[in-house]
Amino acid sequence: MIVRKLLRAACLGGISLGALAGAAQAQDISTPDTAQADDKDGIVVTGSRIRQDPAKSALPLQIVTPDDLSREGISNPEQLISFLASNGNGADNLASNSDVISGAGRGANGLSSANLRGQGPSSTLVLLNGRRVAAHGLSGAAVDVNQVPLAAIERVEILKDGASAIYGTDAIGGVINFITKKNFRGIDLTGFYDITEEGDSPMRRLSGTVGFGDLDNQGFNVMASVSKSWNGALFGKDRDFVNGNQPSRGLSIDTRGTPIATAFPLNPPATGIGITGGGTLLGNTTGTLTNLTVNGVRMNGGVNVLDLPGGAGCDSMAGGMAYDEVLWVTPGAALACAWDTGRAVTLQQPIDTLTYYGRATARLGDHELFAEVTGSKAHSSKLFSNNQYSANNTSLPIAYPLNSLTAATYNDIYDRLAAVLPGLGAVGDRTVDANGRYGLPIAYRWRCVACGNREYTTDTKTFRAAIGLEGPITDNWEYRIGGGYAESQATSILGSGYHYRGVFPSNAAAVASGTGATLAGQADPRAPTAPGATAPGIVGLLNSGILNPFSIVQTPQALAALEAVSAKGTRLYGGKYTLWQADAAVTGDLFELPGGTVKIAVGADYRREGYGFDGSVAGDQLRSPDIFNVAFDNANQFSKVTRDVKAAYAEVLVPVIDSFEITGAVRVDDYTGFGSTVNPKVTAKFEPVDWLMIRGSYGTGFRVPTFNQIFNGVTQTPNPGGGLTDPTTCPAGGSVNVTPGCNQINPDSINGGNRNLGPETSEQFSAGIVLRPTSRFSLSADYWNIAVDNVIGSITLTQLFANIAAFPERIERTNGIITLVDLRTGNFGSRRTSGIDFSGRAAFDAAAGTLSAGFDGTLLLTKKEKLLPNLPYTNLRGVYSLTGDIGIKWKHNAWISFTKDDFTLSFSQIYRGGYANGWLPRITSPNVSATRPDYNDRVKAYHIYNLSATQRIDENFQLTLGVRNLFNADPPFAITYDTDTGTGSSWEPRVADPRGRSFTVAAEVKF
């Protein structure tokens, strides 16, 4: 299998180069000026503190230039990160985070992050000019790459290796270093526009850069850059491949909250309060109306009039479908409809971003002083499916009443139901009702289209300032010192689609309100009341009959009433991350060896990281009227906390002989609250001949817990039920309350942060070969292996009970009975990942021009995890996972370009291999999806092709035209549906781009 993969890599990325060799004369591969040594000693490349030639480095370093971005039509940092074959396939982009999330998942709002080697965003270190940037204000951990001033970037260096021995924490997966222009002169104006063939989801960017002063000749340079970008929204309904109604392939949607409401039975509340207190039309869920049956099955799973004989059909609603009661093993829902929630989701979130960058550099003799400042402002809007209102007898007592406003609709619904459910009475003669049910309100589930898409808007502001000085100490020694401050502040607020509930969601909230209420479901007078409604909030509005859940079209009065109880503009939460940093280093020559000069770098770093998160008064149900179905996160708010990091490091480069070089590094970090950690790294390269390099590395790494993982609030919740038993007394297969020792238990559980967390630790090594027979051709292959232990994560109740002997400290007993279980974040288990990176470059003279080609690919060999040392690993390579990173076995990018004079034509391919398909999440044994005739257990490979042409009109003007996704390939079908979350349900946003074919134009003007 591996051999086949290697052959495929050669065929896809390199065999065409060999074919070209016979017909064309080879020419030097052009190397970006920025990557060349700026003096005889080289430059400081990412992953080392010692100057060296990046072309001969033992480090697996990938360099991306603006020309590479132009070739692929990349206009923003998120697209760049997704383009990298070494980046994982986690929920790290805006498309993957545009649906329902819990409050604790707030960090994804407006965030695009990097995920090298699939180790997670908090294990990828992002730098700007070699120094850290602030983590996102809501996340407190992952860096939002949207803050990077792309217009000022000269190159991006991607270190595909661990680097904790150089940079400390976060560098387990690798390092991405954005390097800005240093000596820019003149004026550069650029514009970019990307529009799909469908005419939607435009991407636009305008930028300007100005600089003056020649650092080499005048001794100073000042430059400034500003860029503004706009990304338009793309909705699921705008793409045919977003289709959750594919039952023959094993996919259908579970939700029965539909734009035309589905009627349900409902148990009356024990308190007898509210509109449902006297019972509802379809009776109790398990009550006496046994003749509400069809073909002997009680229709307690909902009945939609569209799905009844003579009805218009569920598909008469946009996004509607017949509920698949067989697939979901819910026979009582045979007459229900479902609705494709993915159609309402934004496949591309609208986001506007402003970035700015300024730098001043001065030569003071042989010394160089710089100061730089950068910042950004981003406004993102996450829209997802409309709220579903499901009647219950406590916190949402809603039902459709019979009154003067509703009589026509009520009677029509009643007659349609009575025609199928004889327990209701005679059709057309509503006075003949054996059960006396006519006139009782109709309980329902309803997807409120008129309420608007649910929306979170997030505003993120970042700022970073740095200053530094470097220069010679003696002829062979130099110093570098610097420091700076960075911050990221983000706030999310409610947009459309959210409304005040109007009743108390719990008894505790009712009692604490001071209104005299004591029970959940009682009216909350603090909530606004819509004109015409007799009670507050959305509950009062629904129960008045002003809103009609059995119609998609609402009256102007109803729409005005919705606006009156809207919670738009309410603050959700906010957070702020701050970073103070200072560093100093000296490098120099020690002594000579047969292979050259032994060089050393020693240095020290200091950082103070701070983070605070605050919730919202509106999210406190005891103090404020409740807003329905909002993922507030007050439980996890905490005042600003800080931690200090002190570090010292040393690095020695030893050229033992001309052909063999070894570099050793070690770093000691001291963290507030964690103590000290020592991490070494050794790299070596062997060049027996000029055209062959063998290289390798070994190192250890670590990642400290994020602020949230430590300081999030701890909540205690009662067991929701499910017949739990004590696994230490109940034998396997025992029956609850029957088998001795199997008495049912009902423990509370605690969740949240854990102040006793330790760091993750890693051990990694790599070995590779680089072939460079001439300066015109290079080919490399690098094997890498990452082992992570003490993985920080969460544990489920099922996992805890299955391994109860290993976690005695997480079980609390009272009189021998389990009464409390600890499900807080902890250091669990291990993760193993390995693979091979391939890279190739070539250039040839052809047809009076230059033909160049290249590819970068990653073959994933191992991806597995386990919870405990004594448990077997679970394979995650090549299989679907609901959360986290999808371990795609093979990924590559390949390109070929022809340049003649001032014209360049480029053609490229982006390839992401297939993997094992998922199935509907609640149906795990057996996999019912697999019983469907067209079910495919494999998700097909996703590959797109891009074409671009660049013409330099004169030395001051350049125009680039391009087509992304030239053949308009849709994302492959994938079952990603999870009842309440997931963008689209029938495609995978962690892998594919939903936009389809698009056309790009970029213009650059220089003065």
Tab-separated table of N, CA and C in Angstrom, residues 500-627:
chain	number	residue	atom	x	y	z
A	500	TYR	N	-36.924	36.929	23.357
A	500	TYR	CA	-37.127	36.676	24.784
A	500	TYR	C	-38.144	35.561	24.975
A	501	ARG	N	-37.830	34.651	25.890
A	501	ARG	CA	-38.686	33.486	26.113
A	501	ARG	C	-40.062	33.905	26.634
A	502	GLY	N	-40.097	34.714	27.675
A	502	GLY	CA	-41.371	35.181	28.218
A	502	GLY	C	-41.887	34.383	29.398
A	503	VAL	N	-41.288	33.244	29.699
A	503	VAL	CA	-41.627	32.462	30.891
A	503	VAL	C	-40.320	32.108	31.592
A	504	PHE	N	-40.430	31.685	32.844
A	504	PHE	CA	-39.239	31.304	33.587
A	504	PHE	C	-38.782	29.918	33.151
A	505	PRO	N	-37.488	29.756	32.850
A	505	PRO	CA	-37.004	28.456	32.379
A	505	PRO	C	-36.805	27.439	33.498
A	506	SER	N	-36.818	27.894	34.754
A	506	SER	CA	-36.615	26.981	35.874
A	506	SER	C	-37.293	27.534	37.113
A	507	ASN	N	-37.518	26.657	38.074
A	507	ASN	CA	-38.095	27.098	39.342
A	507	ASN	C	-37.166	28.083	40.038
A	508	ALA	N	-35.858	27.803	39.987
A	508	ALA	CA	-34.890	28.675	40.650
A	508	ALA	C	-34.928	30.080	40.068
A	509	ALA	N	-35.036	30.183	38.740
A	509	ALA	CA	-35.099	31.497	38.108
A	509	ALA	C	-36.366	32.234	38.510
A	510	ALA	N	-37.461	31.508	38.631
A	510	ALA	CA	-38.724	32.134	39.027
A	510	ALA	C	-38.640	32.687	40.440
A	511	VAL	N	-38.117	31.892	41.357
A	511	VAL	CA	-38.031	32.320	42.753
A	511	VAL	C	-37.087	33.505	42.899
A	512	ALA	N	-35.937	33.460	42.194
A	512	ALA	CA	-34.927	34.504	42.340
A	512	ALA	C	-35.332	35.815	41.683
A	513	SER	N	-36.336	35.803	40.839
A	513	SER	CA	-36.698	37.001	40.082
A	513	SER	C	-37.298	38.099	40.943
A	514	GLY	N	-37.854	37.731	42.090
A	514	GLY	CA	-38.503	38.712	42.940
A	514	GLY	C	-39.853	39.165	42.439
A	515	THR	N	-40.407	38.452	41.472
A	515	THR	CA	-41.704	38.831	40.905
A	515	THR	C	-42.872	38.141	41.592
A	516	GLY	N	-42.569	37.226	42.503
A	516	GLY	CA	-43.619	36.446	43.142
A	516	GLY	C	-43.855	35.106	42.492
A	517	ALA	N	-43.269	34.886	41.315
A	517	ALA	CA	-43.401	33.597	40.642
A	517	ALA	C	-42.532	32.562	41.347
A	518	THR	N	-42.945	31.306	41.253
A	518	THR	CA	-42.200	30.226	41.911
A	518	THR	C	-41.945	29.037	41.011
A	519	LEU	N	-42.569	29.003	39.824
A	519	LEU	CA	-42.511	27.800	39.007
A	519	LEU	C	-42.028	28.101	37.589
A	520	ALA	N	-41.297	27.138	37.032
A	520	ALA	CA	-40.952	27.202	35.618
A	520	ALA	C	-42.231	27.206	34.798
A	521	GLY	N	-42.244	27.989	33.720
A	521	GLY	CA	-43.415	28.068	32.864
A	521	GLY	C	-44.339	29.214	33.200
A	522	GLN	N	-44.170	29.815	34.379
A	522	GLN	CA	-44.966	30.995	34.699
A	522	GLN	C	-44.441	32.193	33.916
A	523	ALA	N	-45.327	33.121	33.617
A	523	ALA	CA	-44.952	34.292	32.832
A	523	ALA	C	-43.908	35.121	33.567
A	524	ASP	N	-42.942	35.625	32.811
A	524	ASP	CA	-41.886	36.484	33.341
A	524	ASP	C	-42.196	37.916	32.933
A	525	PRO	N	-42.692	38.729	33.861
A	525	PRO	CA	-43.110	40.087	33.488
A	525	PRO	C	-41.946	40.985	33.093
A	526	ARG	N	-40.723	40.564	33.313
A	526	ARG	CA	-39.560	41.380	32.944
A	526	ARG	C	-39.299	41.350	31.444
A	527	ALA	N	-39.813	40.329	30.754
A	527	ALA	CA	-39.633	40.216	29.309
A	527	ALA	C	-40.604	41.143	28.591
A	528	PRO	N	-40.234	41.658	27.419
A	528	PRO	CA	-41.149	42.533	26.679
A	528	PRO	C	-42.371	41.771	26.183
A	529	THR	N	-43.477	42.487	26.059
A	529	THR	CA	-44.721	41.910	25.546
A	529	THR	C	-45.027	42.531	24.188
A	530	ALA	N	-45.293	41.688	23.210
A	530	ALA	CA	-45.580	42.167	21.860
A	530	ALA	C	-46.961	42.802	21.802
A	531	PRO	N	-47.146	43.801	20.950
A	531	PRO	CA	-48.479	44.396	20.779
A	531	PRO	C	-49.503	43.337	20.384
A	532	GLY	N	-50.616	43.302	21.090
A	532	GLY	CA	-51.671	42.342	20.799
A	532	GLY	C	-51.572	41.055	21.572
A	533	ALA	N	-50.395	40.762	22.126
A	533	ALA	CA	-50.226	39.534	22.909
A	533	ALA	C	-50.717	39.773	24.329
A	534	THR	N	-51.144	38.704	24.978
A	534	THR	CA	-51.656	38.805	26.342
A	534	THR	C	-50.623	38.399	27.381
A	535	ALA	N	-49.462	37.971	26.932
A	535	ALA	CA	-48.401	37.552	27.842
A	535	ALA	C	-47.063	37.898	27.202
A	536	PRO	N	-46.000	37.962	27.998
A	536	PRO	CA	-44.711	38.432	27.477
A	536	PRO	C	-43.978	37.403	26.630
A	537	GLY	N	-42.995	37.928	25.876
A	537	GLY	CA	-42.046	37.096	25.165
A	537	GLY	C	-42.612	36.332	23.997
A	538	ILE	N	-41.777	35.443	23.452
A	538	ILE	CA	-42.180	34.632	22.307
A	538	ILE	C	-43.260	33.647	22.704
A	539	VAL	N	-43.253	33.178	23.950
A	539	VAL	CA	-44.299	32.260	24.406
A	539	VAL	C	-45.650	32.956	24.386
A	540	GLY	N	-45.698	34.174	24.909
A	540	GLY	CA	-46.956	34.909	24.886
A	540	GLY	C	-47.421	35.204	23.478
A	541	LEU	N	-46.478	35.489	22.591
A	541	LEU	CA	-46.822	35.783	21.205
A	541	LEU	C	-47.366	34.543	20.506
A	542	LEU	N	-46.716	33.403	20.700
A	542	LEU	CA	-47.179	32.166	20.075
A	542	LEU	C	-48.540	31.745	20.614
A	543	ASN	N	-48.727	31.854	21.910
A	543	ASN	CA	-49.978	31.390	22.512
A	543	ASN	C	-51.150	32.327	22.252
A	544	SER	N	-50.856	33.532	21.742
A	544	SER	CA	-51.940	34.452	21.391
A	544	SER	C	-52.564	34.110	20.050
A	545	GLY	N	-51.820	33.382	19.212
A	545	GLY	CA	-52.300	33.085	17.869
A	545	GLY	C	-51.927	34.129	16.845
A	546	ILE	N	-51.217	35.185	17.260
A	546	ILE	CA	-50.795	36.207	16.300
A	546	ILE	C	-49.813	35.609	15.295
A	547	LEU	N	-48.884	34.818	15.799
A	547	LEU	CA	-47.996	34.048	14.929
A	547	LEU	C	-48.679	32.742	14.567
A	548	ASN	N	-48.581	32.347	13.324
A	548	ASN	CA	-49.223	31.115	12.869
A	548	ASN	C	-48.154	30.084	12.517
A	549	PRO	N	-47.922	29.089	13.382
A	549	PRO	CA	-46.889	28.092	13.100
A	549	PRO	C	-47.252	27.140	11.967
A	550	PHE	N	-48.495	27.168	11.511
A	550	PHE	CA	-48.908	26.289	10.420
A	550	PHE	C	-48.903	27.026	9.081
A	551	SER	N	-48.159	28.128	9.043
A	551	SER	CA	-48.005	28.894	7.808
A	551	SER	C	-46.600	29.476	7.763
A	552	ILE	N	-46.003	29.477	6.575
A	552	ILE	CA	-44.691	30.100	6.425
A	552	ILE	C	-44.838	31.612	6.342
A	553	VAL	N	-45.906	32.075	5.692
A	553	VAL	CA	-46.149	33.501	5.524
A	553	VAL	C	-46.845	34.040	6.770
A	554	GLN	N	-46.330	35.136	7.312
A	554	GLN	CA	-46.899	35.754	8.499
A	554	GLN	C	-47.447	37.137	8.158
A	555	THR	N	-48.390	37.590	8.957
A	555	THR	CA	-49.005	38.893	8.740
A	555	THR	C	-48.046	40.002	9.153
A	556	PRO	N	-48.247	41.224	8.649
A	556	PRO	CA	-47.429	42.352	9.107
A	556	PRO	C	-47.504	42.537	10.619
A	557	GLN	N	-48.689	42.278	11.209
A	557	GLN	CA	-48.819	42.384	12.661
A	557	GLN	C	-47.899	41.389	13.362
A	558	ALA	N	-47.831	40.169	12.830
A	558	ALA	CA	-46.987	39.143	13.439
A	558	ALA	C	-45.511	39.514	13.328
A	559	LEU	N	-45.106	40.035	12.177
A	559	LEU	CA	-43.708	40.411	11.993
A	559	LEU	C	-43.321	41.561	12.918
A	560	ALA	N	-44.228	42.519	13.087
A	560	ALA	CA	-43.961	43.621	14.013
A	560	ALA	C	-43.894	43.118	15.449
A	561	ALA	N	-44.725	42.146	15.765
A	561	ALA	CA	-44.713	41.571	17.111
A	561	ALA	C	-43.405	40.841	17.385
A	562	LEU	N	-42.894	40.126	16.394
A	562	LEU	CA	-41.604	39.456	16.555
A	562	LEU	C	-40.497	40.464	16.842
A	563	GLU	N	-40.526	41.568	16.136
A	563	GLU	CA	-39.508	42.592	16.341
A	563	GLU	C	-39.574	43.143	17.762
A	564	ALA	N	-40.786	43.209	18.310
A	564	ALA	CA	-40.965	43.765	19.651
A	564	ALA	C	-40.362	42.890	20.741
A	565	VAL	N	-40.257	41.595	20.502
A	565	VAL	CA	-39.693	40.697	21.523
A	565	VAL	C	-38.310	40.189	21.114
A	566	SER	N	-37.704	40.829	20.107
A	566	SER	CA	-36.383	40.418	19.635
A	566	SER	C	-35.307	40.783	20.654
A	567	ALA	N	-34.282	39.948	20.720
A	567	ALA	CA	-33.136	40.199	21.606
A	567	ALA	C	-31.923	40.670	20.818
A	568	LYS	N	-32.116	41.096	19.593
A	568	LYS	CA	-31.009	41.532	18.749
A	568	LYS	C	-30.204	42.627	19.437
A	569	GLY	N	-28.885	42.517	19.357
A	569	GLY	CA	-28.005	43.498	19.969
A	569	GLY	C	-27.559	43.145	21.369
A	570	THR	N	-28.084	42.067	21.924
A	570	THR	CA	-27.702	41.653	23.272
A	570	THR	C	-26.284	41.087	23.273
A	571	ARG	N	-25.513	41.472	24.242
A	571	ARG	CA	-24.134	40.987	24.343
A	571	ARG	C	-24.119	39.535	24.806
A	572	LEU	N	-23.326	38.713	24.098
A	572	LEU	CA	-23.163	37.313	24.474
A	572	LEU	C	-22.035	37.144	25.490
A	573	TYR	N	-20.856	37.552	25.096
A	573	TYR	CA	-19.673	37.413	25.933
A	573	TYR	C	-18.522	38.141	25.265
A	574	GLY	N	-17.434	38.263	25.980
A	574	GLY	CA	-16.245	38.898	25.433
A	574	GLY	C	-15.009	38.421	26.164
A	575	GLY	N	-13.874	38.548	25.511
A	575	GLY	CA	-12.627	38.123	26.126
A	575	GLY	C	-11.466	38.951	25.621
A	576	LYS	N	-10.395	38.947	26.397
A	576	LYS	CA	-9.207	39.703	26.007
A	576	LYS	C	-7.961	38.920	26.396
A	577	TYR	N	-7.059	38.791	25.429
A	577	TYR	CA	-5.772	38.120	25.639
A	577	TYR	C	-4.674	39.161	25.490
A	578	THR	N	-3.721	39.172	26.416
A	578	THR	CA	-2.602	40.105	26.346
A	578	THR	C	-1.283	39.342	26.436
A	579	LEU	N	-0.264	39.936	25.850
A	579	LEU	CA	1.049	39.293	25.818
A	579	LEU	C	2.141	40.355	25.883
A	580	TRP	N	2.939	40.304	26.948
A	580	TRP	CA	4.168	41.076	27.028
A	580	TRP	C	5.322	40.116	26.782
A	581	GLN	N	6.300	40.525	25.994
A	581	GLN	CA	7.415	39.624	25.721
A	581	GLN	C	8.709	40.415	25.548
A	582	ALA	N	9.790	39.792	25.966
A	582	ALA	CA	11.122	40.363	25.790
A	582	ALA	C	12.093	39.217	25.552
A	583	ASP	N	13.093	39.470	24.729
A	583	ASP	CA	14.053	38.418	24.419
A	583	ASP	C	15.414	39.033	24.142
A	584	ALA	N	16.436	38.240	24.380
A	584	ALA	CA	17.808	38.662	24.103
A	584	ALA	C	18.616	37.437	23.723
A	585	ALA	N	19.508	37.610	22.768
A	585	ALA	CA	20.328	36.491	22.317
A	585	ALA	C	21.662	37.009	21.813
A	586	VAL	N	22.667	36.180	21.954
A	586	VAL	CA	23.967	36.455	21.349
A	586	VAL	C	24.372	35.225	20.556
A	587	THR	N	24.974	35.453	19.422
A	587	THR	CA	25.452	34.355	18.582
A	587	THR	C	26.878	34.658	18.163
A	588	GLY	N	27.618	33.610	17.946
A	588	GLY	CA	28.990	33.829	17.528
A	588	GLY	C	29.736	32.548	17.238
A	589	ASP	N	30.990	32.723	16.879
A	589	ASP	CA	31.861	31.609	16.528
A	589	ASP	C	32.638	31.159	17.760
A	590	LEU	N	32.789	29.842	17.882
A	590	LEU	CA	33.556	29.293	18.995
A	590	LEU	C	34.954	28.884	18.554
A	591	PHE	N	35.035	27.934	17.656
A	591	PHE	CA	36.338	27.459	17.202
A	591	PHE	C	36.154	26.737	15.884
A	592	GLU	N	37.256	26.379	15.288
A	592	GLU	CA	37.239	25.747	13.981
A	592	GLU	C	37.356	24.230	14.104
A	593	LEU	N	36.648	23.560	13.224
A	593	LEU	CA	36.757	22.117	13.054
A	593	LEU	C	37.072	21.847	11.585
A	594	PRO	N	37.409	20.624	11.247
A	594	PRO	CA	37.689	20.334	9.828
A	594	PRO	C	36.557	20.725	8.896
A	595	GLY	N	35.325	20.676	9.388
A	595	GLY	CA	34.202	21.002	8.524
A	595	GLY	C	33.840	22.467	8.506
A	596	GLY	N	34.449	23.281	9.382
A	596	GLY	CA	34.117	24.688	9.420
A	596	GLY	C	34.072	25.216	10.840
A	597	THR	N	33.390	26.347	11.003
A	597	THR	CA	33.353	27.040	12.286
A	597	THR	C	32.197	26.540	13.146
A	598	VAL	N	32.497	26.218	14.388
A	598	VAL	CA	31.460	25.868	15.360
A	598	VAL	C	30.802	27.161	15.829
A	599	LYS	N	29.481	27.224	15.728
A	599	LYS	CA	28.742	28.435	16.082
A	599	LYS	C	27.790	28.144	17.231
A	600	ILE	N	27.524	29.177	17.995
A	600	ILE	CA	26.661	29.016	19.156
A	600	ILE	C	25.703	30.191	19.249
A	601	ALA	N	24.529	29.927	19.788
A	601	ALA	CA	23.557	30.971	20.122
A	601	ALA	C	23.048	30.683	21.524
A	602	VAL	N	23.052	31.689	22.365
A	602	VAL	CA	22.472	31.563	23.700
A	602	VAL	C	21.532	32.741	23.902
A	603	GLY	N	20.475	32.495	24.638
A	603	GLY	CA	19.515	33.565	24.811
A	603	GLY	C	18.554	33.307	25.944
A	604	ALA	N	17.722	34.295	26.182
A	604	ALA	CA	16.709	34.210	27.229
A	604	ALA	C	15.446	34.898	26.748
A	605	ASP	N	14.313	34.361	27.161
A	605	ASP	CA	13.003	34.928	26.835
A	605	ASP	C	12.236	35.173	28.124
A	606	TYR	N	11.373	36.173	28.054
A	606	TYR	CA	10.415	36.390	29.143
A	606	TYR	C	9.076	36.759	28.528
A	607	ARG	N	8.025	36.133	29.029
A	607	ARG	CA	6.675	36.469	28.566
A	607	ARG	C	5.740	36.566	29.761
A	608	ARG	N	4.783	37.459	29.666
A	608	ARG	CA	3.655	37.478	30.598
A	608	ARG	C	2.384	37.407	29.768
A	609	GLU	N	1.688	36.306	29.895
A	609	GLU	CA	0.436	36.095	29.186
A	609	GLU	C	-0.721	36.377	30.136
A	610	GLY	N	-1.730	37.050	29.636
A	610	GLY	CA	-2.909	37.337	30.440
A	610	GLY	C	-4.175	37.060	29.667
A	611	TYR	N	-5.176	36.610	30.369
A	611	TYR	CA	-6.452	36.331	29.702
A	611	TYR	C	-7.598	36.486	30.693
A	612	GLY	N	-8.660	37.081	30.219
A	612	GLY	CA	-9.879	37.197	31.003
A	612	GLY	C	-11.085	37.049	30.107
A	613	PHE	N	-12.137	36.512	30.665
A	613	PHE	CA	-13.362	36.281	29.894
A	613	PHE	C	-14.558	36.682	30.740
A	614	ASP	N	-15.450	37.439	30.145
A	614	ASP	CA	-16.641	37.855	30.875
A	614	ASP	C	-17.890	37.473	30.102
A	615	GLY	N	-18.914	37.113	30.839
A	615	GLY	CA	-20.171	36.700	30.237
A	615	GLY	C	-21.086	37.882	30.001
A	616	SER	N	-22.355	37.688	30.278
A	616	SER	CA	-23.353	38.717	29.991
A	616	SER	C	-24.413	38.706	31.074
A	617	VAL	N	-24.815	39.899	31.487
A	617	VAL	CA	-25.922	39.995	32.439
A	617	VAL	C	-27.163	39.341	31.863
A	618	ALA	N	-27.325	39.454	30.546
A	618	ALA	CA	-28.501	38.862	29.904
A	618	ALA	C	-28.500	37.345	30.001
A	619	GLY	N	-27.349	36.744	30.248
A	619	GLY	CA	-27.268	35.296	30.353
A	619	GLY	C	-27.507	34.771	31.746
A	620	ASP	N	-27.737	35.653	32.695
A	620	ASP	CA	-28.012	35.247	34.070
A	620	ASP	C	-29.518	35.129	34.251
A	621	GLN	N	-30.021	33.909	34.217
A	621	GLN	CA	-31.464	33.685	34.287
A	621	GLN	C	-32.056	34.119	35.618
A	622	LEU	N	-31.219	34.267	36.635
A	622	LEU	CA	-31.727	34.690	37.937
A	622	LEU	C	-31.890	36.202	38.016
A	623	ARG	N	-31.229	36.925	37.113
A	623	ARG	CA	-31.256	38.386	37.171
A	623	ARG	C	-31.927	39.023	35.967
A	624	SER	N	-32.043	38.299	34.874
A	624	SER	CA	-32.546	38.887	33.631
A	624	SER	C	-33.568	37.965	32.991
A	625	PRO	N	-34.482	38.526	32.209
A	625	PRO	CA	-35.423	37.661	31.481
A	625	PRO	C	-34.671	36.778	30.498
A	626	ASP	N	-35.092	35.532	30.398
A	626	ASP	CA	-34.371	34.563	29.586
A	626	ASP	C	-34.589	34.814	28.100
A	627	ILE	N	-33.501	34.654	27.334
A	627	ILE	CA	-33.573	34.685	25.874
A	627	ILE	C	-33.515	33.245	25.401
